[in-house]
XYZ file of C-alpha atoms in Angstrom:
369
model
C 114.068 -59.109 23.980
C 111.262 -58.367 26.089
C 107.845 -57.570 24.122
C 107.900 -54.266 26.144
C 110.548 -51.572 25.975
C 111.411 -50.811 29.611
C 111.422 -46.853 28.654
C 108.114 -47.631 26.047
C 104.888 -46.043 26.318
C 103.240 -49.005 27.446
C 107.064 -49.989 29.298
C 107.470 -51.227 32.765
C 108.090 -47.992 34.011
C 105.676 -46.401 32.427
C 103.053 -44.798 34.254
C 100.307 -47.878 32.919
C 102.315 -50.404 34.605
C 103.410 -48.311 37.917
C 101.091 -45.939 40.403
C 102.101 -42.121 40.641
C 101.693 -41.419 44.646
C 100.597 -37.991 45.484
C 103.345 -36.993 48.234
C 101.341 -34.192 49.960
C 97.143 -35.110 49.959
C 95.345 -32.185 52.568
C 93.548 -33.141 54.676
C 91.024 -30.376 55.789
C 90.216 -30.454 59.176
C 87.053 -29.553 61.240
C 88.726 -25.836 61.883
C 89.561 -24.994 58.241
C 86.149 -26.256 56.953
C 84.479 -23.801 60.085
C 86.678 -21.059 58.479
C 85.347 -22.120 55.281
C 82.016 -21.701 56.151
C 82.022 -18.610 57.928
C 84.040 -16.550 55.070
C 81.560 -18.002 52.462
C 78.437 -16.807 54.438
C 80.007 -13.163 55.104
C 81.241 -13.152 51.460
C 77.631 -14.137 50.355
C 76.130 -11.532 52.676
C 77.870 -8.809 51.518
C 76.638 -9.596 47.640
C 73.212 -10.006 48.732
C 73.498 -6.325 50.600
C 74.758 -4.904 47.690
C 72.602 -6.218 44.892
C 69.520 -5.283 47.301
C 70.781 -1.757 47.526
C 71.350 -1.446 43.710
C 68.158 -2.931 43.457
C 66.510 -0.777 46.077
C 67.435 2.211 43.229
C 66.685 0.426 39.880
C 64.259 1.857 38.035
C 61.421 -0.380 36.473
C 57.916 -0.451 35.509
C 55.405 -2.790 33.671
C 52.510 -2.343 31.602
C 49.972 -5.595 30.034
C 47.815 -4.624 26.975
C 45.450 -6.960 25.039
C 45.589 -9.247 22.427
C 44.262 -8.977 18.915
C 42.154 -12.068 17.927
C 43.637 -13.825 15.140
C 42.827 -12.895 11.628
C 41.189 -9.340 12.884
C 42.945 -6.350 11.778
C 45.703 -4.106 13.262
C 44.747 -1.772 16.136
C 46.801 1.146 17.580
C 46.308 1.723 21.546
C 47.900 3.895 24.043
C 49.818 1.876 26.958
C 51.165 3.662 29.443
C 53.731 2.547 31.836
C 54.525 4.035 35.389
C 57.719 3.966 35.970
C 59.764 3.788 39.396
C 63.257 4.954 40.552
C 63.643 6.792 37.079
C 67.129 7.757 36.882
C 67.989 10.508 33.789
C 72.013 9.438 34.206
C 71.342 6.295 32.883
C 70.166 4.254 29.712
C 66.596 3.040 29.630
C 65.740 -0.187 28.216
C 62.567 -1.513 26.052
C 61.747 -4.972 26.331
C 58.730 -6.801 25.340
C 57.372 -9.739 27.183
C 55.750 -12.477 26.702
C 53.921 -15.510 28.430
C 52.686 -18.737 26.981
C 54.230 -18.174 23.847
C 56.511 -21.155 23.683
C 59.955 -20.963 21.657
C 61.550 -24.035 23.069
C 59.774 -26.607 20.406
C 61.670 -28.991 18.652
C 60.490 -28.746 15.298
C 60.290 -24.509 15.851
C 63.612 -24.254 16.847
C 65.333 -26.020 14.081
C 62.654 -24.492 11.394
C 65.096 -22.061 9.792
C 68.106 -22.683 6.876
C 71.543 -22.032 8.407
C 73.142 -21.970 4.699
C 69.999 -19.684 3.197
C 70.912 -17.354 6.434
C 74.479 -17.588 5.527
C 74.490 -16.387 1.717
C 74.196 -13.864 0.151
C 71.158 -13.825 -1.570
C 68.015 -15.178 -0.115
C 67.251 -16.543 -3.926
C 70.381 -18.467 -4.799
C 70.480 -20.493 -1.121
C 69.096 -23.648 -0.780
C 66.096 -24.722 1.177
C 66.826 -27.636 3.409
C 63.673 -29.538 4.343
C 62.568 -27.498 7.981
C 62.331 -24.980 5.190
C 60.638 -26.657 2.597
C 57.729 -23.929 0.936
C 56.981 -26.553 -2.121
C 60.230 -25.462 -4.554
C 59.197 -21.571 -4.684
C 61.647 -19.197 -4.589
C 61.419 -16.724 -1.551
C 62.785 -13.427 -0.797
C 63.111 -13.458 3.147
C 64.221 -16.210 5.456
C 62.363 -19.500 5.661
C 60.863 -21.144 8.529
C 58.384 -20.996 11.669
C 60.659 -18.425 13.374
C 61.245 -15.582 10.818
C 56.859 -16.591 9.912
C 56.327 -15.611 14.326
C 58.473 -12.798 14.035
C 57.277 -9.848 17.023
C 55.526 -7.535 14.448
C 54.031 -5.218 17.213
C 54.927 -1.929 17.118
C 55.548 0.279 20.450
C 55.635 3.617 19.323
C 54.803 6.128 16.486
C 54.894 4.491 12.741
C 55.477 7.798 12.086
C 58.487 9.296 14.121
C 58.691 6.102 16.378
C 58.477 8.510 19.397
C 56.923 8.032 22.762
C 56.064 10.189 25.165
C 57.087 11.052 28.752
C 55.418 12.656 31.182
C 56.655 14.315 34.198
C 54.627 16.038 37.634
C 55.991 17.455 40.275
C 55.449 16.168 43.530
C 55.859 18.996 45.352
C 52.739 20.018 47.670
C 54.128 23.438 48.411
C 51.819 26.434 46.744
C 53.286 26.881 43.828
C 54.261 23.817 42.511
C 56.122 22.976 39.227
C 54.143 22.406 35.961
C 53.862 18.989 34.402
C 56.232 18.264 31.427
C 55.481 16.029 28.377
C 59.060 15.622 26.598
C 58.729 12.907 23.232
C 61.480 10.575 23.062
C 61.942 8.053 19.805
C 63.358 5.076 20.646
C 67.117 3.905 19.742
C 66.395 0.389 17.952
C 70.367 0.107 17.058
C 72.537 -1.968 18.657
C 70.088 -4.432 20.497
C 71.529 -7.364 18.733
C 74.449 -9.574 19.930
C 77.486 -7.885 17.605
C 78.698 -11.174 16.628
C 75.228 -11.822 15.139
C 75.264 -8.612 13.121
C 79.347 -7.782 12.256
C 80.473 -11.018 11.625
C 79.396 -13.691 8.847
C 79.653 -16.410 11.157
C 75.533 -16.272 11.777
C 74.164 -14.211 9.219
C 74.714 -13.064 5.360
C 74.674 -9.817 3.275
C 71.222 -10.905 2.802
C 70.173 -11.306 6.306
C 72.416 -8.017 7.074
C 70.331 -5.635 5.150
C 67.009 -6.673 5.979
C 65.638 -2.845 7.496
C 64.599 -4.684 11.002
C 68.098 -7.174 11.079
C 68.804 -6.467 14.624
C 65.357 -7.173 15.579
C 64.529 -10.175 13.807
C 68.328 -11.495 14.842
C 67.243 -10.741 18.700
C 63.780 -12.814 17.601
C 66.093 -15.797 16.190
C 67.684 -16.441 19.550
C 64.708 -18.804 20.612
C 64.036 -18.457 24.638
C 64.161 -21.032 26.715
C 61.002 -20.511 28.259
C 57.352 -19.627 27.583
C 57.653 -16.398 29.722
C 60.619 -14.619 28.321
C 61.931 -10.577 27.595
C 63.438 -9.703 24.272
C 65.138 -6.109 23.635
C 62.964 -4.000 21.629
C 65.155 -0.737 21.731
C 66.673 1.864 24.376
C 67.025 5.961 25.353
C 70.233 6.671 25.376
C 71.599 8.909 28.441
C 71.839 11.520 26.311
C 68.272 11.699 24.492
C 67.395 11.808 28.916
C 68.851 14.646 29.071
C 66.017 16.367 27.194
C 64.192 15.630 30.230
C 66.019 17.905 32.275
C 64.888 21.447 32.891
C 65.238 24.375 35.629
C 62.087 22.431 36.852
C 62.899 19.880 36.967
C 66.816 18.205 38.069
C 67.746 14.689 37.642
C 67.281 14.520 42.031
C 63.328 16.401 41.314
C 62.333 13.747 38.633
C 63.991 10.352 40.871
C 62.035 11.223 43.533
C 58.731 12.437 41.312
C 59.402 8.194 40.248
C 59.001 7.068 43.725
C 56.036 8.410 44.070
C 54.535 7.775 40.899
C 54.850 10.877 39.249
C 56.863 9.445 35.461
C 55.077 7.964 32.825
C 55.915 6.757 29.832
C 52.773 6.235 27.550
C 53.731 4.524 24.125
C 51.454 4.195 20.958
C 51.163 0.706 20.334
C 49.822 -0.952 16.919
C 48.672 -4.429 17.737
C 49.435 -7.070 15.171
C 51.228 -10.046 16.773
C 48.553 -12.323 17.764
C 49.757 -14.850 20.160
C 50.516 -15.063 24.192
C 49.999 -12.246 26.450
C 51.997 -9.587 26.238
C 53.432 -6.668 28.074
C 56.072 -3.879 27.866
C 59.236 -3.391 30.107
C 61.161 -0.336 30.994
C 63.803 -0.961 33.712
C 67.332 0.025 33.716
C 70.388 -1.720 34.170
C 73.354 -2.690 37.187
C 76.276 -4.645 37.459
C 74.055 -7.524 38.217
C 71.805 -7.291 34.991
C 68.242 -6.198 34.947
C 65.808 -5.636 37.849
C 64.489 -9.232 38.091
C 68.155 -10.831 37.807
C 69.529 -8.515 40.357
C 66.822 -9.040 43.372
C 67.099 -12.702 43.040
C 70.555 -12.321 42.965
C 70.289 -10.745 46.279
C 68.029 -13.610 47.336
C 70.188 -16.564 46.478
C 72.938 -14.539 47.490
C 71.053 -14.147 51.383
C 69.613 -17.456 51.388
C 73.101 -19.379 50.619
C 75.159 -17.008 53.287
C 72.537 -17.894 55.918
C 73.103 -21.920 55.334
C 76.758 -21.185 55.233
C 76.552 -19.623 58.657
C 74.169 -22.303 59.857
C 76.217 -24.971 59.243
C 79.635 -23.476 60.081
C 77.460 -22.714 63.420
C 76.725 -26.413 63.711
C 79.853 -27.789 63.570
C 81.542 -24.955 65.676
C 78.874 -26.003 68.672
C 79.806 -29.753 68.004
C 83.415 -28.910 67.914
C 83.050 -27.227 71.506
C 81.053 -29.538 73.079
C 82.880 -32.797 71.667
C 85.900 -31.730 69.979
C 89.257 -32.399 71.646
C 88.998 -29.137 73.148
C 86.192 -29.661 75.474
C 85.758 -30.745 79.215
C 84.135 -34.171 77.561
C 86.700 -35.283 75.800
C 89.452 -37.584 77.285
C 91.776 -39.889 75.200
C 93.598 -43.030 75.879
C 97.020 -40.877 76.965
C 94.810 -39.051 79.660
C 93.666 -42.311 80.798
C 96.664 -43.044 81.311
C 99.168 -40.786 82.439
C 102.596 -41.760 81.297
C 105.047 -39.748 79.063
C 106.730 -41.283 75.846
C 108.297 -40.717 72.782
C 106.185 -41.905 70.643
C 102.173 -42.467 70.178
C 101.503 -45.754 70.959
C 99.413 -46.660 73.248
C 100.040 -48.889 76.515
C 97.441 -51.506 75.255
C 99.451 -51.675 72.000
C 102.790 -51.983 73.941
C 101.238 -54.418 76.193
C 99.967 -56.930 73.263
C 103.393 -56.030 71.416
C 106.133 -56.463 73.435
C 107.625 -59.059 74.916
C 107.619 -60.493 78.784
C 110.007 -57.338 79.859
C 107.559 -54.767 78.796
C 104.751 -56.692 79.703
C 105.724 -57.053 83.104
C 106.676 -53.352 83.215
C 103.475 -51.710 82.266
C 101.631 -54.344 84.909
C 103.808 -52.840 87.776
C 102.992 -49.143 86.651
C 99.351 -50.376 86.471
C 99.399 -51.379 89.959
C 101.237 -48.578 91.641
C 98.636 -46.348 89.810
C 95.772 -48.350 90.831
C 94.524 -49.006 86.594
C 93.010 -51.967 86.167
């Protein structure tokens, strides 16, 4: 009896001992590669054109504001953002932008207790070594991430409203009067749905926090020292309040292109770290303002590179390829029609004396060496 069965997993007829040959191996030629390069370049150039068109009509505005010194009392200051290419029929998103704030440090990223965040009570949950506070009982999430929570207030502390100013760019004798509208910032629905509606990430104690969604956004640490995080949004229904008889959606869009739409925030400055800014933008199918612009730039670069590579192959193919005037095969040098692809030199080397004598006679008659 053999040590290994013929049909066993490691038998002599199993894939372990036999070689499975592929019956069809693709062999891409120059024409196929050129076709793929030109097709890919056309696709990427179309994507870049679409992204540039979306980006040119995308609302965006940014304004920087000061950072208080450590230990200083909170202060309120107005921050005005000039909004360009503003479309009142799309939601408007409010972000806080931080520079020189590192959330990617190892001890900072690990400074939280997953067991505590998933529990129904912060007091009942045990703290791990990263959240050790000397054995004291806490009523809030432990760790550096929560303790360094972004706590600036970007709207009125009483009404949570910001002010929209719209000024007409009409140069006629009777231009429309500027309008002033106050709208509240909607701070719900800013976190990922699985962070709030599911208990896999955060338990009932975390979800009971008054600012649980803002904390959930902050707890998703950023990989770079410069980042944007969502603070709130204005829905399309809210922005319809800006439309009046004097200012239609088209009029507001034209005014925003000339700098006639500004948004004033009443910022309570509490967060003492990094360089801070307020960003307003509207989304496209490709993402935010910079995401759409970067996608357009990257697509046009890739499209141009693929087009240049395809054009280079085409020039080489036309100059040196089998269809060019400079290309001559051995069979063209020996104009003999045979039923096989064997060259005369191979026939002369492999054939018998009768074949060699016939080939030498043919060469002599044709004047070939």
